[in-house]
PDB file of C-alpha atoms in Angstrom:
ATOM      1  CA  GLU A   1     104.792 113.394  93.184  1.00 94.00           C
ATOM      2  CA  ILE A   2     102.891 110.239  94.121  1.00 96.00           C
ATOM      3  CA  VAL A   3      99.434 111.027  95.454  1.00 97.00           C
ATOM      4  CA  LEU A   4      97.881 108.703  98.016  1.00 98.00           C
ATOM      5  CA  THR A   5      94.120 108.536  98.401  1.00 98.00           C
ATOM      6  CA  GLN A   6      92.532 106.977 101.460  1.00 98.00           C
ATOM      7  CA  SER A   7      88.995 105.717 101.832  1.00 96.00           C
ATOM      8  CA  PRO A   8      86.723 106.090 103.527  1.00 97.00           C
ATOM      9  CA  ALA A   9      87.464 109.445 105.127  1.00 97.00           C
ATOM     10  CA  THR A  10      85.611 108.331 108.249  1.00 98.00           C
ATOM     11  CA  LEU A  11      84.718 104.845 109.399  1.00 97.00           C
ATOM     12  CA  SER A  12      82.185 104.537 112.200  1.00 97.00           C
ATOM     13  CA  LEU A  13      82.326 101.165 113.899  1.00 97.00           C
ATOM     14  CA  SER A  14      81.729  99.520 117.256  1.00 97.00           C
ATOM     15  CA  PRO A  15      84.328  97.775 119.435  1.00 97.00           C
ATOM     16  CA  GLY A  16      84.753  94.186 118.306  1.00 97.00           C
ATOM     17  CA  GLU A  17      83.946  94.945 114.676  1.00 97.00           C
ATOM     18  CA  ARG A  18      86.349  94.525 111.788  1.00 98.00           C
ATOM     19  CA  ALA A  19      87.832  97.644 110.175  1.00 98.00           C
ATOM     20  CA  THR A  20      89.020  97.727 106.583  1.00 98.00           C
ATOM     21  CA  LEU A  21      90.906 100.827 105.440  1.00 98.00           C
ATOM     22  CA  SER A  22      92.031 101.467 101.881  1.00 98.00           C
ATOM     23  CA  CYS A  23      94.964 103.374 100.430  1.00 98.00           C
ATOM     24  CA  ARG A  24      95.407 103.872  96.697  1.00 98.00           C
ATOM     25  CA  ALA A  25      98.503 105.309  95.017  1.00 98.00           C
ATOM     26  CA  SER A  26      98.535 107.381  91.826  1.00 98.00           C
ATOM     27  CA  GLN A  27     101.317 105.129  90.498  1.00 97.00           C
ATOM     28  CA  SER A  28     102.949 101.929  91.636  1.00 97.00           C
ATOM     29  CA  VAL A  29     104.831 102.079  94.917  1.00 97.00           C
ATOM     30  CA  SER A  30     105.710  98.362  94.791  1.00 97.00           C
ATOM     31  CA  ILE A  31     105.450  97.190  98.402  1.00 97.00           C
ATOM     32  CA  TYR A  32     106.916 100.348  99.916  1.00 97.00           C
ATOM     33  CA  LEU A  33     103.887 101.492 101.820  1.00 97.00           C
ATOM     34  CA  ALA A  34     103.526 102.057 105.555  1.00 97.00           C
ATOM     35  CA  TRP A  35     100.592 102.617 107.874  1.00 98.00           C
ATOM     36  CA  TYR A  36     100.607 104.881 110.926  1.00 98.00           C
ATOM     37  CA  GLN A  37      98.140 105.412 113.744  1.00 98.00           C
ATOM     38  CA  GLN A  38      97.706 108.820 115.336  1.00 98.00           C
ATOM     39  CA  LYS A  39      95.685 109.643 118.419  1.00 97.00           C
ATOM     40  CA  PRO A  40      94.783 113.215 119.429  1.00 95.00           C
ATOM     41  CA  GLY A  41      97.739 115.109 120.835  1.00 95.00           C
ATOM     42  CA  GLN A  42     100.161 112.292 120.031  1.00 97.00           C
ATOM     43  CA  ALA A  43     102.795 111.646 117.418  1.00 98.00           C
ATOM     44  CA  PRO A  44     102.075 109.066 114.725  1.00 98.00           C
ATOM     45  CA  ARG A  45     102.993 105.478 115.537  1.00 97.00           C
ATOM     46  CA  LEU A  46     104.240 103.059 112.917  1.00 97.00           C
ATOM     47  CA  LEU A  47     101.965 100.030 112.570  1.00 98.00           C
ATOM     48  CA  ILE A  48     102.914  98.371 109.274  1.00 97.00           C
ATOM     49  CA  TYR A  49     105.883  98.805 106.960  1.00 97.00           C
ATOM     50  CA  ASP A  50     106.537  97.489 103.466  1.00 97.00           C
ATOM     51  CA  ALA A  51     102.834  96.743 103.019  1.00 97.00           C
ATOM     52  CA  SER A  52     102.495  93.771 105.331  1.00 97.00           C
ATOM     53  CA  ASN A  53     105.151  93.771 108.056  1.00 97.00           C
ATOM     54  CA  ARG A  54     104.017  94.630 111.557  1.00 97.00           C
ATOM     55  CA  ALA A  55     106.292  96.983 113.430  1.00 95.00           C
ATOM     56  CA  THR A  56     107.748  95.965 116.765  1.00 93.00           C
ATOM     57  CA  GLY A  57     105.127  95.643 119.473  1.00 95.00           C
ATOM     58  CA  ILE A  58     102.117  96.006 117.182  1.00 97.00           C
ATOM     59  CA  PRO A  59      99.285  93.586 118.045  1.00 97.00           C
ATOM     60  CA  ALA A  60      98.413  90.804 115.625  1.00 98.00           C
ATOM     61  CA  ARG A  61      94.930  92.231 115.069  1.00 98.00           C
ATOM     62  CA  PHE A  62      96.566  94.762 112.736  1.00 98.00           C
ATOM     63  CA  SER A  63      97.440  93.433 109.299  1.00 98.00           C
ATOM     64  CA  GLY A  64      98.387  94.988 105.991  1.00 98.00           C
ATOM     65  CA  SER A  65      98.150  93.757 102.440  1.00 98.00           C
ATOM     66  CA  GLY A  66      98.558  94.899  98.878  1.00 98.00           C
ATOM     67  CA  SER A  67     101.152  95.885  96.327  1.00 98.00           C
ATOM     68  CA  GLY A  68     101.456  98.217  93.392  1.00 97.00           C
ATOM     69  CA  THR A  69      98.727 100.799  93.784  1.00 98.00           C
ATOM     70  CA  ASP A  70      96.147  99.237  96.120  1.00 98.00           C
ATOM     71  CA  PHE A  71      96.669  98.578  99.804  1.00 98.00           C
ATOM     72  CA  THR A  72      94.534  97.604 102.769  1.00 98.00           C
ATOM     73  CA  LEU A  73      94.937  97.926 106.516  1.00 98.00           C
ATOM     74  CA  THR A  74      92.702  95.553 108.453  1.00 98.00           C
ATOM     75  CA  ILE A  75      91.977  95.644 112.155  1.00 98.00           C
ATOM     76  CA  SER A  76      90.394  92.290 112.842  1.00 97.00           C
ATOM     77  CA  SER A  77      88.495  93.239 116.004  1.00 97.00           C
ATOM     78  CA  LEU A  78      88.506  96.829 117.184  1.00 97.00           C
ATOM     79  CA  GLU A  79      89.673  97.536 120.701  1.00 97.00           C
ATOM     80  CA  PRO A  80      88.727 100.799 122.447  1.00 96.00           C
ATOM     81  CA  GLU A  81      92.286 102.101 122.002  1.00 97.00           C
ATOM     82  CA  ASP A  82      92.139 101.615 118.210  1.00 98.00           C
ATOM     83  CA  PHE A  83      89.826 104.554 117.585  1.00 97.00           C
ATOM     84  CA  ALA A  84      92.180 107.029 115.951  1.00 97.00           C
ATOM     85  CA  VAL A  85      93.289 108.427 112.603  1.00 98.00           C
ATOM     86  CA  TYR A  86      95.248 106.177 110.265  1.00 98.00           C
ATOM     87  CA  TYR A  87      97.645 107.410 107.596  1.00 98.00           C
ATOM     88  CA  CYS A  88      99.353 105.568 104.773  1.00 98.00           C
ATOM     89  CA  GLN A  89     102.735 106.721 103.446  1.00 97.00           C
ATOM     90  CA  GLN A  90     104.886 105.666 100.498  1.00 96.00           C
ATOM     91  CA  ARG A  91     108.674 105.599 100.326  1.00 94.00           C
ATOM     92  CA  THR A  92     109.165 104.686  96.682  1.00 95.00           C
ATOM     93  CA  ASN A  93     109.710 108.200  95.372  1.00 93.00           C
ATOM     94  CA  TRP A  94     110.648 111.378  97.174  1.00 92.00           C
ATOM     95  CA  PRO A  95     108.747 113.181  98.585  1.00 93.00           C
ATOM     96  CA  PHE A  96     107.576 110.258 100.691  1.00 93.00           C
ATOM     97  CA  THR A  97     103.958 111.396 100.640  1.00 96.00           C
ATOM     98  CA  PHE A  98     101.259 110.670 103.183  1.00 97.00           C
ATOM     99  CA  GLY A  99      97.618 110.042 102.487  1.00 98.00           C
ATOM    100  CA  PRO A 100      94.943 112.364 103.911  1.00 98.00           C
ATOM    101  CA  GLY A 101      94.000 109.884 106.627  1.00 98.00           C
ATOM    102  CA  THR A 102      91.025 107.760 107.662  1.00 98.00           C
ATOM    103  CA  LYS A 103      89.385 108.490 110.973  1.00 98.00           C
ATOM    104  CA  VAL A 104      88.021 105.440 112.776  1.00 98.00           C
ATOM    105  CA  ASP A 105      85.474 106.593 115.302  1.00 95.00           C
ATOM    106  CA  ILE A 106      83.048 104.938 117.645  1.00 93.00           C
ATOM    107  CA  LYS A 107      79.595 104.262 116.254  1.00 90.00           C
TER     108      LYS A 107
ATOM    109  CA  GLN B   1     115.701 102.580 123.452  1.00 93.00           C
ATOM    110  CA  ILE B   2     115.410 105.156 120.696  1.00 95.00           C
ATOM    111  CA  THR B   3     114.179 108.625 121.593  1.00 97.00           C
ATOM    112  CA  LEU B   4     113.890 111.860 119.658  1.00 98.00           C
ATOM    113  CA  LYS B   5     112.959 115.293 120.923  1.00 98.00           C
ATOM    114  CA  GLU B   6     112.271 118.494 119.024  1.00 98.00           C
ATOM    115  CA  SER B   7     113.231 121.887 120.384  1.00 98.00           C
ATOM    116  CA  GLY B   8     112.905 125.439 119.170  1.00 96.00           C
ATOM    117  CA  PRO B   9     110.702 128.504 119.429  1.00 97.00           C
ATOM    118  CA  THR B  10     106.982 128.119 119.952  1.00 97.00           C
ATOM    119  CA  LEU B  11     106.201 131.505 118.418  1.00 98.00           C
ATOM    120  CA  VAL B  12     107.781 133.167 115.412  1.00 98.00           C
ATOM    121  CA  LYS B  13     106.837 136.303 113.528  1.00 98.00           C
ATOM    122  CA  PRO B  14     106.004 136.371 109.830  1.00 97.00           C
ATOM    123  CA  THR B  15     109.106 136.641 107.617  1.00 97.00           C
ATOM    124  CA  GLN B  16     111.371 135.313 110.382  1.00 98.00           C
ATOM    125  CA  THR B  17     113.486 132.189 110.102  1.00 98.00           C
ATOM    126  CA  LEU B  18     112.555 129.123 112.141  1.00 98.00           C
ATOM    127  CA  THR B  19     115.314 126.896 113.500  1.00 98.00           C
ATOM    128  CA  LEU B  20     114.340 123.541 114.979  1.00 98.00           C
ATOM    129  CA  THR B  21     116.667 120.996 116.559  1.00 98.00           C
ATOM    130  CA  CYS B  22     116.030 117.285 116.834  1.00 98.00           C
ATOM    131  CA  THR B  23     118.124 115.683 119.572  1.00 98.00           C
ATOM    132  CA  PHE B  24     118.126 111.916 119.553  1.00 98.00           C
ATOM    133  CA  SER B  25     119.548 108.929 121.381  1.00 97.00           C
ATOM    134  CA  GLY B  26     119.626 105.191 120.960  1.00 95.00           C
ATOM    135  CA  PHE B  27     120.975 105.194 117.412  1.00 95.00           C
ATOM    136  CA  SER B  28     123.722 106.755 115.333  1.00 94.00           C
ATOM    137  CA  LEU B  29     123.226 108.855 112.223  1.00 95.00           C
ATOM    138  CA  SER B  30     126.476 107.438 110.890  1.00 93.00           C
ATOM    139  CA  THR B  31     124.984 103.932 110.604  1.00 92.00           C
ATOM    140  CA  THR B  32     124.213 102.773 107.068  1.00 93.00           C
ATOM    141  CA  ALA B  33     120.618 103.357 105.922  1.00 92.00           C
ATOM    142  CA  VAL B  34     119.637 105.486 108.910  1.00 95.00           C
ATOM    143  CA  GLY B  35     117.832 108.732 108.240  1.00 96.00           C
ATOM    144  CA  VAL B  36     116.175 111.494 110.260  1.00 97.00           C
ATOM    145  CA  GLY B  37     113.368 113.524 108.805  1.00 97.00           C
ATOM    146  CA  TRP B  38     111.075 116.413 109.596  1.00 98.00           C
ATOM    147  CA  ILE B  39     107.325 116.173 109.112  1.00 98.00           C
ATOM    148  CA  ARG B  40     104.762 118.816 110.005  1.00 98.00           C
ATOM    149  CA  GLN B  41     101.040 118.842 110.658  1.00 98.00           C
ATOM    150  CA  PRO B  42      98.855 121.944 110.528  1.00 97.00           C
ATOM    151  CA  PRO B  43      96.095 121.930 113.158  1.00 96.00           C
ATOM    152  CA  GLY B  44      93.435 119.384 112.216  1.00 94.00           C
ATOM    153  CA  LYS B  45      95.151 118.475 108.971  1.00 96.00           C
ATOM    154  CA  ALA B  46      97.280 115.694 107.522  1.00 95.00           C
ATOM    155  CA  LEU B  47     100.993 115.021 107.771  1.00 96.00           C
ATOM    156  CA  GLU B  48     103.404 116.699 105.355  1.00 96.00           C
ATOM    157  CA  TRP B  49     107.009 115.798 104.661  1.00 95.00           C
ATOM    158  CA  LEU B  50     109.526 118.625 104.913  1.00 97.00           C
ATOM    159  CA  ALA B  51     113.023 117.179 104.686  1.00 97.00           C
ATOM    160  CA  LEU B  52     115.103 114.082 105.285  1.00 97.00           C
ATOM    161  CA  ILE B  53     118.821 113.565 105.832  1.00 97.00           C
ATOM    162  CA  TYR B  54     120.596 110.230 105.577  1.00 96.00           C
ATOM    163  CA  TRP B  55     123.650 108.742 107.235  1.00 95.00           C
ATOM    164  CA  ASP B  56     125.746 109.581 104.154  1.00 95.00           C
ATOM    165  CA  ASP B  57     124.598 113.246 104.191  1.00 95.00           C
ATOM    166  CA  ASP B  58     122.196 112.714 101.286  1.00 96.00           C
ATOM    167  CA  LYS B  59     119.504 115.365 101.731  1.00 97.00           C
ATOM    168  CA  ARG B  60     115.955 115.449 100.418  1.00 96.00           C
ATOM    169  CA  TYR B  61     113.565 118.405 100.495  1.00 97.00           C
ATOM    170  CA  SER B  62     109.887 118.888  99.837  1.00 96.00           C
ATOM    171  CA  PRO B  63     109.747 120.242  96.260  1.00 95.00           C
ATOM    172  CA  SER B  64     107.223 122.912  97.219  1.00 95.00           C
ATOM    173  CA  LEU B  65     109.319 124.163 100.148  1.00 97.00           C
ATOM    174  CA  LYS B  66     112.818 123.441  98.904  1.00 96.00           C
ATOM    175  CA  SER B  67     113.831 127.080  98.514  1.00 97.00           C
ATOM    176  CA  ARG B  68     113.039 127.756 102.181  1.00 98.00           C
ATOM    177  CA  LEU B  69     114.497 124.667 103.872  1.00 98.00           C
ATOM    178  CA  THR B  70     117.931 123.567 105.022  1.00 98.00           C
ATOM    179  CA  ILE B  71     118.603 120.341 106.906  1.00 98.00           C
ATOM    180  CA  THR B  72     121.920 119.516 108.533  1.00 98.00           C
ATOM    181  CA  LYS B  73     123.262 116.923 110.925  1.00 97.00           C
ATOM    182  CA  ASP B  74     125.815 116.904 113.697  1.00 96.00           C
ATOM    183  CA  THR B  75     126.655 113.274 114.239  1.00 94.00           C
ATOM    184  CA  SER B  76     128.864 113.945 117.243  1.00 93.00           C
ATOM    185  CA  LYS B  77     126.028 115.753 119.030  1.00 96.00           C
ATOM    186  CA  ASN B  78     123.282 113.381 117.830  1.00 97.00           C
ATOM    187  CA  GLN B  79     121.344 116.307 116.407  1.00 98.00           C
ATOM    188  CA  VAL B  80     119.563 117.228 113.200  1.00 98.00           C
ATOM    189  CA  VAL B  81     118.721 120.861 112.559  1.00 98.00           C
ATOM    190  CA  LEU B  82     116.030 122.200 110.226  1.00 98.00           C
ATOM    191  CA  THR B  83     115.836 125.834 109.212  1.00 98.00           C
ATOM    192  CA  MET B  84     112.848 127.296 107.394  1.00 98.00           C
ATOM    193  CA  THR B  85     113.041 130.850 106.123  1.00 98.00           C
ATOM    194  CA  ASN B  86     110.343 133.446 105.505  1.00 97.00           C
ATOM    195  CA  MET B  87     107.795 131.955 107.893  1.00 98.00           C
ATOM    196  CA  ASP B  88     104.115 132.628 107.237  1.00 97.00           C
ATOM    197  CA  PRO B  89     100.970 132.012 109.315  1.00 97.00           C
ATOM    198  CA  VAL B  90     100.162 129.026 107.061  1.00 97.00           C
ATOM    199  CA  ASP B  91     103.319 127.383 108.445  1.00 98.00           C
ATOM    200  CA  THR B  92     101.670 127.117 111.864  1.00 98.00           C
ATOM    201  CA  GLY B  93     101.519 123.547 113.066  1.00 98.00           C
ATOM    202  CA  THR B  94     103.195 120.741 114.942  1.00 98.00           C
ATOM    203  CA  TYR B  95     106.654 119.857 113.703  1.00 98.00           C
ATOM    204  CA  TYR B  96     107.905 116.313 114.228  1.00 98.00           C
ATOM    205  CA  CYS B  97     111.260 114.703 113.729  1.00 98.00           C
ATOM    206  CA  ALA B  98     111.357 110.980 113.048  1.00 97.00           C
ATOM    207  CA  GLN B  99     113.906 108.246 112.446  1.00 96.00           C
ATOM    208  CA  SER B 100     114.129 105.608 109.772  1.00 90.00           C
ATOM    209  CA  SER B 101     116.378 102.566 109.706  1.00 84.00           C
ATOM    210  CA  GLY B 102     115.836 102.036 106.001  1.00 82.00           C
ATOM    211  CA  THR B 103     112.153 101.247 105.952  1.00 85.00           C
ATOM    212  CA  ALA B 104     109.433 103.443 107.394  1.00 88.00           C
ATOM    213  CA  MET B 105     109.656 106.110 110.100  1.00 92.00           C
ATOM    214  CA  GLY B 106     109.716 103.844 113.099  1.00 91.00           C
ATOM    215  CA  ASN B 107     110.438 106.335 115.843  1.00 96.00           C
ATOM    216  CA  TRP B 108     109.022 109.820 116.317  1.00 97.00           C
ATOM    217  CA  GLY B 109     109.542 112.717 118.625  1.00 98.00           C
ATOM    218  CA  GLN B 110     106.633 114.131 120.597  1.00 97.00           C
ATOM    219  CA  GLY B 111     106.380 117.098 118.256  1.00 98.00           C
ATOM    220  CA  THR B 112     106.637 120.815 118.890  1.00 98.00           C
ATOM    221  CA  LEU B 113     103.877 123.309 118.124  1.00 98.00           C
ATOM    222  CA  VAL B 114     105.065 126.340 116.202  1.00 98.00           C
ATOM    223  CA  THR B 115     102.760 129.325 115.834  1.00 98.00           C
ATOM    224  CA  VAL B 116     103.474 132.017 113.265  1.00 98.00           C
ATOM    225  CA  SER B 117     101.894 135.283 114.272  1.00 97.00           C
ATOM    226  CA  SER B 118     102.785 138.918 114.615  1.00 95.00           C
TER     227      SER B 118
END
């Protein structure tokens, strides 16, 4: 099973700041990594698929990069609605594991 | 517009079998590369894959839960059903169904909270 590790566990930032979230895989997942955003009481929402492709309707301030074992989700300038938990997920090998999440909260 | 909705009991007793139904619209589970999966989330914890079924009836199960899970599809009814046997309080959480068109899980249901308690 591929293990995904996310860092940091919590990121405390102010609106307008840049957020950089990391996801590391225990073995190569090629580019087959996705990022999801989850707000309290809501289902996850797909942000990025295949490492760098924004899902439909996702603002341009969200961008993804990386390949192999190291991936980054960047939010260029945090909006109030961006404070949430972010999960990465791989689809290279079943089970398509999720990372433990990074919580982005307001500083 | 793609929508998915989970339905099933909100409370089950330990050792009972849980049956959840995902009813969807806006896509067909007979279309190449399409899959519907079940993911759960214990309160305050991370997401965990349970099972996934593809358009061609290929089925995948979480290795740690495989002996307890069965996933089936009814293409004519636009439904995917998950059964989980021998429920335990640690299985308490929100259960989501989600759809993939060959990449990531792009569409999710709202989730249904299942509590396991006597």
